[in-house]
XYZ file of C-alpha atoms in Angstrom:
555
model
C -3.227 52.759 32.426
C -5.469 49.917 31.923
C -5.373 47.937 29.188
C -2.536 45.354 28.438
C -1.944 43.050 25.674
C 0.348 40.236 25.292
C 0.578 36.796 22.528
C 0.341 33.169 22.765
C -0.676 30.810 20.160
C -4.185 29.012 19.217
C -3.565 25.378 17.165
C -5.396 24.315 14.566
C -4.678 20.888 13.668
C -1.281 20.862 13.233
C -1.054 24.780 12.355
C -0.056 27.087 14.526
C -1.617 31.268 14.693
C -0.817 33.590 16.420
C -3.180 35.133 19.526
C -3.022 38.541 21.457
C -4.248 37.799 24.505
C -6.173 41.408 25.605
C -6.753 42.497 29.351
C -8.891 46.048 30.072
C -10.099 47.106 33.904
C -12.733 49.456 34.347
C -14.604 50.781 36.906
C -17.354 48.589 37.992
C -18.420 45.443 40.471
C -15.812 42.902 40.057
C -16.898 40.264 37.192
C -13.933 38.364 35.001
C -15.092 38.489 31.387
C -13.367 36.152 28.957
C -14.339 36.061 24.820
C -12.634 35.361 21.665
C -14.667 32.371 20.960
C -13.209 29.497 23.652
C -13.369 26.207 24.723
C -14.970 25.039 27.780
C -11.002 24.484 29.049
C -10.467 27.899 28.052
C -13.417 29.451 29.273
C -12.715 27.306 33.091
C -9.260 29.553 32.801
C -11.064 32.862 34.752
C -10.592 30.270 37.786
C -7.739 28.653 37.401
C -6.062 32.517 36.739
C -7.407 33.944 39.761
C -6.254 31.255 42.433
C -2.685 31.502 40.751
C -2.337 34.676 41.000
C -3.359 35.080 44.690
C -1.664 32.406 45.436
C 1.458 33.617 44.022
C 1.422 36.839 46.464
C -0.232 38.958 44.207
C -3.297 40.908 44.418
C -6.293 40.057 42.287
C -7.968 43.874 40.726
C -11.268 44.020 41.979
C -12.822 45.698 38.954
C -14.813 44.800 36.293
C -12.087 42.824 34.624
C -12.662 41.780 29.848
C -9.968 39.392 28.615
C -10.317 39.064 24.541
C -8.578 36.618 22.058
C -8.113 37.805 19.202
C -9.048 37.269 16.198
C -11.754 36.293 17.040
C -12.890 33.892 14.742
C -10.398 31.332 14.879
C -11.281 28.605 17.341
C -8.979 28.066 20.842
C -9.158 25.144 22.909
C -7.005 24.307 25.822
C -5.088 25.948 28.844
C -1.823 26.552 27.400
C -3.210 30.693 27.936
C -3.736 30.843 31.700
C 0.265 31.622 31.608
C -0.638 34.872 28.692
C -3.603 35.607 30.579
C -2.467 36.250 33.880
C 0.874 38.554 33.037
C -1.709 40.279 30.450
C -3.672 41.037 33.761
C -1.325 41.581 35.711
C 0.408 44.230 33.472
C -3.204 46.028 33.189
C -3.305 45.666 36.969
C -0.400 47.892 36.595
C 1.506 45.510 38.863
C 3.873 44.585 36.223
C 5.065 46.670 33.272
C 2.530 46.335 29.958
C 6.287 47.557 27.535
C 7.796 44.286 28.957
C 5.487 41.640 27.732
C 4.382 42.972 24.434
C 6.674 41.757 22.572
C 6.420 38.392 24.361
C 4.782 35.126 23.466
C 3.541 32.985 26.495
C 2.574 29.269 26.236
C 1.483 27.323 30.206
C -0.907 26.236 31.945
C -1.455 27.580 35.150
C -2.256 24.911 38.404
C -3.532 26.858 41.521
C -0.922 27.308 43.106
C 0.893 29.844 40.358
C 2.898 27.149 39.604
C 3.377 26.601 35.146
C 2.693 23.253 33.683
C 3.604 22.220 30.327
C 1.133 21.438 27.265
C 1.096 19.769 24.278
C 1.730 21.383 21.018
C 4.786 24.150 21.981
C 6.598 23.073 19.166
C 3.858 23.716 16.677
C 2.982 26.929 18.293
C 7.524 27.431 18.362
C 7.669 27.786 14.993
C 4.702 29.466 14.086
C 5.303 32.313 16.601
C 9.237 32.516 14.700
C 6.906 32.900 11.800
C 5.432 35.528 12.748
C 8.687 37.085 13.706
C 8.250 37.236 17.842
C 11.883 36.203 19.354
C 11.186 35.774 22.656
C 9.240 32.763 24.027
C 7.833 31.768 27.803
C 7.127 28.108 27.999
C 7.541 25.636 30.893
C 10.544 24.965 32.111
C 9.401 20.896 31.100
C 8.706 22.195 27.675
C 11.904 24.366 27.370
C 13.971 21.962 25.240
C 11.119 21.184 22.620
C 11.030 24.981 22.079
C 14.455 25.031 21.855
C 14.307 23.355 18.089
C 13.437 26.141 16.476
C 16.360 28.203 15.024
C 16.592 32.088 15.737
C 14.120 32.210 18.996
C 15.312 32.689 22.731
C 12.887 30.382 24.706
C 12.511 31.425 28.726
C 11.501 28.012 30.574
C 9.987 29.267 33.943
C 8.918 27.340 37.294
C 5.979 29.010 38.925
C 4.514 32.127 37.496
C 5.977 33.855 40.568
C 9.344 33.602 38.905
C 8.322 35.236 35.922
C 7.059 38.453 37.927
C 10.092 38.408 39.535
C 11.804 38.367 35.624
C 10.114 40.838 34.711
C 10.192 43.151 37.319
C 13.994 42.462 37.630
C 13.444 41.336 40.868
C 15.693 38.000 42.519
C 13.958 35.552 40.606
C 12.543 32.428 43.613
C 14.085 29.129 43.908
C 10.763 27.006 42.653
C 11.707 22.940 44.085
C 10.215 20.699 42.750
C 6.528 19.471 44.099
C 7.065 16.010 43.861
C 8.154 13.172 46.195
C 11.176 11.718 45.285
C 10.167 8.554 43.789
C 6.994 9.484 42.143
C 6.608 10.538 38.699
C 5.580 14.044 38.147
C 2.512 15.038 37.366
C 3.029 18.121 35.781
C 3.388 15.788 32.521
C 0.262 14.321 32.933
C -1.068 16.456 30.080
C 1.175 15.857 28.057
C 1.410 12.539 27.385
C -2.079 10.494 26.023
C -3.083 6.902 24.671
C -0.306 6.811 21.193
C -3.129 4.490 19.273
C -0.607 1.850 18.761
C 3.054 4.619 18.158
C 5.103 2.509 18.945
C 9.472 3.517 19.324
C 10.833 0.371 18.248
C 14.509 2.276 17.232
C 15.176 3.636 20.181
C 18.325 2.757 22.485
C 16.025 1.864 25.254
C 14.640 -1.088 23.786
C 15.858 -3.790 21.992
C 15.659 -3.439 18.099
C 13.822 -6.220 16.272
C 16.548 -7.470 13.716
C 15.939 -8.380 10.454
C 17.928 -11.451 10.920
C 15.916 -13.353 13.172
C 13.408 -13.608 10.481
C 13.845 -17.416 9.297
C 13.260 -17.721 5.950
C 10.985 -15.958 3.859
C 13.652 -14.507 1.279
C 10.836 -13.014 -0.986
C 9.404 -10.912 2.000
C 12.326 -9.726 2.863
C 13.468 -8.674 -0.582
C 10.165 -6.371 -0.011
C 10.718 -5.255 2.594
C 14.045 -3.736 1.749
C 12.308 -2.379 -2.153
C 9.897 -0.823 0.060
C 11.989 0.500 2.544
C 14.591 2.345 -0.789
C 11.381 3.230 -2.734
C 8.522 4.448 0.083
C 6.410 2.112 -1.658
C 3.486 0.645 -0.172
C 3.513 -3.110 0.839
C 0.829 -6.142 1.225
C 1.728 -9.055 2.923
C -0.782 -12.120 2.875
C -0.071 -15.481 4.049
C -1.047 -17.809 7.168
C -1.069 -17.002 10.727
C 2.519 -17.811 12.078
C 4.540 -16.560 8.764
C 6.615 -13.635 9.825
C 4.477 -10.894 8.788
C 4.346 -8.918 11.862
C 7.973 -10.248 12.402
C 8.456 -8.094 8.867
C 7.136 -5.031 9.970
C 7.906 -4.252 12.995
C 12.190 -4.436 11.326
C 10.686 -2.360 8.603
C 11.833 1.609 10.403
C 14.951 0.507 10.823
C 15.570 0.217 7.252
C 14.209 3.651 6.420
C 16.828 5.667 6.462
C 16.960 8.706 9.604
C 15.140 11.825 9.535
C 16.462 14.717 7.854
C 16.155 17.840 10.311
C 13.266 19.030 8.326
C 11.901 15.543 8.531
C 12.365 15.695 12.139
C 10.651 19.129 12.868
C 7.062 18.022 11.205
C 7.583 14.653 12.585
C 7.918 16.111 16.104
C 5.273 18.727 15.779
C 2.689 16.048 14.723
C 3.502 14.046 18.682
C 3.733 17.056 20.212
C 0.384 18.043 19.592
C -0.632 15.026 20.048
C 0.685 14.208 23.195
C 2.667 11.509 22.555
C 5.995 13.025 22.932
C 8.249 11.963 25.425
C 9.530 14.583 28.099
C 13.050 13.588 28.004
C 13.148 13.003 23.692
C 12.371 16.200 22.684
C 12.960 15.985 19.123
C 12.313 12.545 17.229
C 14.913 11.933 14.170
C 13.730 8.522 13.840
C 10.920 7.685 11.538
C 7.498 6.976 13.922
C 6.125 3.145 13.900
C 1.964 2.519 14.301
C 0.054 -0.375 14.793
C -3.655 0.710 15.625
C -5.748 -2.727 16.277
C -8.719 -3.472 14.369
C -11.035 -2.057 16.208
C -9.821 1.177 16.208
C -12.795 3.581 15.054
C -12.517 6.177 11.723
C -11.363 9.556 13.646
C -8.777 7.480 15.165
C -6.830 6.387 11.969
C -7.736 9.672 9.968
C -8.047 11.903 12.192
C -11.115 13.912 13.934
C -12.813 14.124 16.776
C -14.723 16.486 18.650
C -14.822 20.037 17.674
C -11.482 20.729 16.033
C -9.803 17.868 14.579
C -7.039 16.171 16.182
C -4.094 13.900 13.803
C -5.220 9.813 13.653
C -2.720 7.201 13.292
C -1.931 8.173 9.232
C -0.460 11.407 11.119
C 1.440 9.972 13.006
C 2.570 7.360 10.890
C 4.052 10.548 9.086
C 7.734 9.861 7.027
C 7.047 6.847 9.170
C 5.582 3.283 8.812
C 1.840 2.476 9.298
C 0.905 -0.965 9.986
C -2.409 -2.556 9.295
C -1.975 -5.869 10.828
C -5.470 -7.935 10.356
C -6.400 -5.688 7.854
C -9.729 -7.547 6.516
C -10.619 -7.091 10.344
C -10.776 -3.594 10.416
C -13.615 -1.731 8.876
C -14.485 -1.445 4.883
C -14.873 2.233 5.286
C -11.119 2.866 7.801
C -10.007 1.417 4.816
C -11.196 3.257 2.199
C -10.047 6.403 3.407
C -6.453 5.324 3.518
C -6.884 5.800 -0.046
C -6.350 9.858 -0.303
C -3.595 10.063 1.656
C -1.810 7.549 0.332
C -2.371 9.604 -3.239
C -2.056 12.871 -2.434
C 0.863 12.583 1.420
C -1.935 14.695 3.306
C -5.659 14.349 4.864
C -7.884 16.774 4.603
C -10.642 16.648 7.196
C -13.787 19.064 7.952
C -15.989 19.911 10.376
C -18.486 21.911 11.716
C -16.123 23.828 13.802
C -13.816 24.264 10.727
C -10.966 21.902 8.015
C -7.488 21.599 8.063
C -4.954 19.399 6.124
C -2.566 17.448 7.944
C 0.330 15.831 7.029
C 0.380 11.816 6.438
C 3.250 10.721 3.818
C 3.874 7.752 5.039
C 4.146 3.758 4.224
C 1.403 1.600 4.151
C 2.603 -1.947 5.236
C -0.303 -4.304 5.239
C -0.724 -7.989 6.837
C -3.528 -10.445 6.337
C -4.901 -13.960 6.154
C -5.804 -15.825 3.532
C -8.808 -16.600 4.620
C -10.727 -15.964 8.351
C -8.929 -20.254 9.585
C -6.421 -19.333 7.798
C -5.391 -22.042 6.233
C -6.509 -21.681 2.708
C -3.392 -21.049 1.217
C -1.750 -24.489 3.413
C -0.830 -27.512 1.148
C -2.936 -29.672 3.640
C -6.560 -30.260 3.468
C -7.286 -27.908 7.617
C -9.075 -24.823 5.564
C -12.761 -25.054 7.007
C -13.467 -22.176 4.888
C -16.487 -22.454 2.273
C -15.696 -20.582 -1.249
C -17.849 -17.740 -0.361
C -16.228 -17.170 3.613
C -13.073 -17.112 1.618
C -13.875 -14.484 -1.067
C -15.737 -12.535 1.141
C -12.766 -12.208 3.202
C -10.677 -11.166 0.668
C -12.891 -8.243 -0.878
C -12.464 -6.828 1.958
C -9.412 -5.141 0.676
C -11.295 -3.376 -2.185
C -9.172 -3.047 -5.858
C -9.288 0.463 -5.496
C -7.555 -0.113 -2.237
C -4.775 -2.931 -3.156
C -4.117 -0.871 -6.559
C -2.271 2.453 -4.474
C -0.196 -1.086 -2.784
C 2.843 -1.255 -4.929
C 4.459 -4.597 -3.741
C 2.106 -7.700 -2.750
C 4.236 -10.657 -1.259
C 2.687 -14.138 -0.760
C 4.469 -14.370 2.393
C 4.347 -18.554 3.308
C 4.436 -20.924 6.232
C 8.121 -21.664 7.221
C 9.833 -25.097 7.092
C 11.351 -26.882 9.351
C 14.649 -26.511 7.859
C 14.332 -22.932 7.786
C 13.499 -22.555 11.585
C 15.666 -25.273 12.949
C 18.904 -24.256 10.720
C 21.912 -24.018 12.188
C 25.108 -22.424 10.068
C 25.086 -18.414 9.534
C 22.390 -16.379 10.111
C 20.397 -14.336 7.447
C 21.433 -10.361 6.938
C 21.217 -8.086 9.779
C 19.332 -4.688 9.506
C 22.516 -2.566 9.378
C 23.007 -4.489 6.743
C 19.830 -3.591 4.695
C 19.864 -0.319 5.969
C 23.038 0.125 4.080
C 22.106 -0.968 1.661
C 18.781 1.197 1.433
C 20.910 3.702 2.081
C 23.035 3.568 -1.349
C 19.613 3.315 -3.081
C 18.268 6.682 -1.493
C 20.820 8.557 -3.055
C 21.513 7.567 -6.306
C 17.272 8.631 -6.270
C 18.082 11.160 -4.266
C 20.813 12.150 -7.154
C 18.414 11.612 -10.021
C 14.999 13.640 -8.359
C 17.840 16.569 -6.695
C 15.398 19.619 -9.439
C 12.603 18.539 -8.331
C 10.062 18.085 -5.278
C 10.441 14.676 -4.303
C 12.357 12.937 -2.967
C 11.702 9.059 -3.595
C 10.638 6.818 -6.296
C 7.323 6.578 -4.581
C 6.633 10.120 -5.051
C 6.956 10.283 -8.437
C 4.246 11.289 -11.051
C 3.622 8.489 -13.319
C 3.984 11.317 -16.126
C 6.787 12.221 -15.213
C 8.502 8.836 -14.352
C 7.275 7.800 -18.533
C 8.620 10.727 -19.988
C 11.529 12.512 -17.983
C 13.655 9.792 -17.490
C 14.153 6.350 -20.572
C 13.969 3.156 -20.015
C 16.290 0.728 -21.598
C 13.990 -0.130 -24.830
C 11.754 -2.829 -25.052
C 11.989 -2.877 -21.153
C 8.176 -1.896 -21.093
C 6.464 -5.060 -23.577
C 5.972 -7.471 -20.722
C 3.514 -4.033 -18.360
C 2.473 -3.755 -21.586
C 1.362 -7.233 -22.331
C -0.612 -7.099 -19.202
C -2.038 -3.518 -20.076
C -3.607 -4.783 -22.616
C -4.720 -8.397 -20.880
C -6.190 -5.854 -18.190
C -3.990 -7.923 -15.589
C -2.566 -4.126 -14.602
C -4.507 -0.306 -14.445
C -2.738 2.759 -15.562
C -2.470 4.120 -12.139
C -0.638 0.317 -11.800
C 1.858 0.438 -14.574
C 2.476 3.901 -13.329
C 3.587 1.844 -10.027
C 5.327 -0.547 -11.883
C 7.503 1.540 -13.245
C 8.373 3.225 -9.531
C 9.038 -0.105 -7.691
C 11.912 -1.211 -11.065
C 13.507 2.414 -10.723
C 14.319 1.072 -7.132
C 15.120 -1.866 -7.770
C 17.864 -0.549 -10.447
C 18.645 2.241 -7.556
C 19.527 -1.231 -5.582
C 21.237 -2.946 -8.606
C 23.334 0.005 -8.791
C 21.565 0.462 -12.809
C 21.350 4.127 -14.237
C 18.151 2.653 -15.760
C 15.825 -0.252 -15.492
C 16.016 -3.167 -17.896
C 13.516 -5.706 -18.682
C 14.555 -7.549 -15.683
C 13.920 -4.727 -13.385
C 10.098 -4.561 -15.165
C 9.561 -8.179 -14.858
C 10.372 -8.337 -10.884
C 8.201 -5.248 -10.492
C 5.497 -6.305 -12.322
C 6.290 -10.097 -10.408
C 6.085 -8.048 -7.041
C 2.929 -6.453 -7.884
C 0.881 -9.155 -9.325
C 2.680 -12.426 -7.795
C 2.648 -13.601 -11.296
C 6.180 -15.692 -12.206
C 8.027 -14.277 -15.626
C 9.834 -16.231 -17.929
C 13.921 -15.665 -17.313
C 15.881 -14.502 -20.352
C 18.599 -16.098 -20.869
C 21.038 -12.630 -20.098
C 18.577 -11.616 -17.097
C 20.320 -14.382 -14.933
C 20.958 -14.132 -11.075
C 24.537 -13.083 -11.202
C 22.459 -9.912 -12.475
C 20.965 -9.471 -9.271
C 20.546 -6.737 -6.819
C 19.564 -8.882 -3.717
C 21.727 -11.727 -3.758
C 21.057 -13.447 -0.087
C 23.985 -15.348 0.186
C 22.121 -17.391 2.953
C 19.106 -18.109 0.772
C 19.045 -21.873 -0.739
C 19.742 -22.083 -4.504
C 16.167 -22.375 -5.172
C 14.913 -19.474 -3.062
C 12.262 -17.221 -5.831
C 13.068 -19.496 -8.415
C 12.273 -18.330 -11.839
C 12.065 -14.003 -10.561
C 14.907 -11.185 -11.547
C 16.006 -9.786 -8.829
């Protein structure tokens, strides 16, 4: 038989499309044609596969060979088709039984010596194969653990083409020793790990975990951090250099609950496609933290690149935290491009080669100085910026962007007494994270029959009509709306924050005190406390806070 076929997967963003790899041998001058809308790396598979087959001890067919990848209309890129092409060619040459590979889905790159090298995007590829009904998957041994995360599939990890041929022909499987000298890194992982756009693992066991107790003072900012984590609200920290904005942001991911199994698969699939999945950690089960530099380009933040788009920082921070330090230094176009994913939780990218949807439901944390020199908000006369410079600098964060940020907190400089305090440390990350989990559990119980999981995801119309507030609690918000201090979107976000404040306090619904707290966190305007709303009703009592900390605030 001069025809054989097997299957592989083409990745379009983070979604997989099953591709049929067909090989046909005909009499004629020896030639190798590969068709099916392949990119440069895939076209070079002709030379890789020929060398790998010959170096594996097999005879290369000296006839006219045509390999087709269908559907031909789907763009295909990368080297992950090499192993499938080699098997299809050998089956067409009757070295393998065509029936033995007909039901397989094969993913892997071939080295010239016949060894199978891992490729990026194995998890989303296997997910697509499982959805299409494939149950037998062949991958490189290094990515077998990642592929086995998908339930209901049988995964075979191989080291070389020789091993796979032996398994398919029921011959003794040769032992393939590692080809790297002891003490050197395995070069086969070079195609898996790429530069990471500021993605850092701040919660792994191998590194020292940042603790919220290390932050001196900043009681109001720490309270905003807890509310942001409990409700999934976006946060804007504004203050002078050295006040602790970056320290606070780095401790935010540890306050978030661990990812659910479904969320962990989503996040792992994105990082696998982007080449950021550590080989020794096939599943990411903690919220990611992405902190790109302010010189990062638009495609790197939102997603894109040449050919088909790749995940950007907003997708790499999916179900985690995207921290933009020195936010006004980012290009204005980049900042405004965040407006769509902040609302919808996904980003739509259109390119000449195709369009795709990438998940991007992240918690945005912005940090900014008050002016170019950073001393505008201090009490001294140290600021040298003119009013025009200050206004121009602050205007780089547009009104529509800030209108989508629920919590906007002024971070003041740490005092000498707070910095040199010798008493008990502030509350630890573990203590605050426990309260966040309890608040999220209350919100989840309330939203159990809805498509939303956190307060930040609930549409404003539902908050105004489906869940009733305490009578008279919206008086202050309605007053600000009439005065133009609050937009309709801003009112919806105040309601979301108020529900989170109530969840942290253990109340069944927000009262006027909770609305006042949400308004203060959004507008920075202090609200007068009513006699019935005292700190004894606090949802966030810091034991280490001084008596006048947050005076006038309703916790």
